[in-house]
Tab-separated table of C-alpha atoms in Angstrom:
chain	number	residue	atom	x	y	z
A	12	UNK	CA	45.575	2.199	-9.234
A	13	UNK	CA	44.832	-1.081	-10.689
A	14	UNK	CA	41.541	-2.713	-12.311
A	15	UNK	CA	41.484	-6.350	-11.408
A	16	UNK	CA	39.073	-8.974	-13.163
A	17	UNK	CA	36.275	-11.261	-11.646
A	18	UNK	CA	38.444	-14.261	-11.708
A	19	UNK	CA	41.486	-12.202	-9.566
A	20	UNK	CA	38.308	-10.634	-7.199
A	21	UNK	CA	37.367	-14.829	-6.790
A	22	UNK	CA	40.594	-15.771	-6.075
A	23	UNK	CA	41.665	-12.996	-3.943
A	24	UNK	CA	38.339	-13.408	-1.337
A	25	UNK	CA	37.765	-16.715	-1.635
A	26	UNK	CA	34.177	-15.792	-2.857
A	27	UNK	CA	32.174	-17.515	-5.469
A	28	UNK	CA	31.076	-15.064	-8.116
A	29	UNK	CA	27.189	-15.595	-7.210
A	30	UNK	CA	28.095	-14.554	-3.726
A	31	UNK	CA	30.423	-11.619	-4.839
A	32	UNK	CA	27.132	-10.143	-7.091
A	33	UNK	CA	24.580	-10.653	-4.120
A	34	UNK	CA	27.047	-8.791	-1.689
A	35	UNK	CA	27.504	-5.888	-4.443
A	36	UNK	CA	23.751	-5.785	-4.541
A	37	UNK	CA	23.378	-5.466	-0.312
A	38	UNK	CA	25.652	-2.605	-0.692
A	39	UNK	CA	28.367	-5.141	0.948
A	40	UNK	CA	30.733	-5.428	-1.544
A	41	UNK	CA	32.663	-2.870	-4.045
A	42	UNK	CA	30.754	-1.823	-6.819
A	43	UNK	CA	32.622	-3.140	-10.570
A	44	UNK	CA	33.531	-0.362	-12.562
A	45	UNK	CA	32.064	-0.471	-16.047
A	46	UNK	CA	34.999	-1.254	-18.612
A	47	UNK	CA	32.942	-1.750	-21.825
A	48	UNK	CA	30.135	-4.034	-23.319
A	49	UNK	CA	29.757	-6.780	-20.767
A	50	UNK	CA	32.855	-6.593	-19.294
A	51	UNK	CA	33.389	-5.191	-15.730
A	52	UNK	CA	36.347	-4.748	-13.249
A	53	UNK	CA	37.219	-4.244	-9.504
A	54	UNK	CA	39.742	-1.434	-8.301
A	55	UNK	CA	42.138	-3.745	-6.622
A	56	UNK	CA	42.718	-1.524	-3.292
A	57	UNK	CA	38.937	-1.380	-2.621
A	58	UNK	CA	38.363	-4.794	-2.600
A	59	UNK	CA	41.966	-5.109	-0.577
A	60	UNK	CA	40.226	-2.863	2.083
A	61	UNK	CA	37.020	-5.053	2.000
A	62	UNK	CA	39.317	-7.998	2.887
A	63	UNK	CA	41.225	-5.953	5.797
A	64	UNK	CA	37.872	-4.982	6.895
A	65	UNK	CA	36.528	-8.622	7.120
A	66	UNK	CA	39.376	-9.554	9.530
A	67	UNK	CA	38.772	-6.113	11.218
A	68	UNK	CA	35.528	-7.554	12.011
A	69	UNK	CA	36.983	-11.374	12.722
A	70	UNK	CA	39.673	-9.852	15.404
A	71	UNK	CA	36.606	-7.896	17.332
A	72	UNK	CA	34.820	-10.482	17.891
């Protein structure tokens, strides 16, 4: 398991980091995991699924 940074979670979706927040608010996005004082991370297969899901959703339609 790997923790991945903002900037790697931005460059990995192709999401801006305003977007990335509001989607984590809907409930649309993994949730950070809390690393210390202001500093958060991503668990690098979760948001790897969110991206398979996204062309899931793309190949449906």
């Amino acid at each position: 398991m790997r923790i991945i940074r903002l900037k790697e979670v931005i460059d990995s979706t192709g999401l801006a980091r305003s977007t990335i927040y509001k989607n984590i608010s809907e409930g649309n996005f993994p949730k950070p995991v809390p690393l210390g004082n202001r500093c958060v991370g991503w668990v690098e297969s979760e948001v790897h699924d969110w991206i398979l899901e996204k062309i899931r959703e793309r190949d449906l339609s």
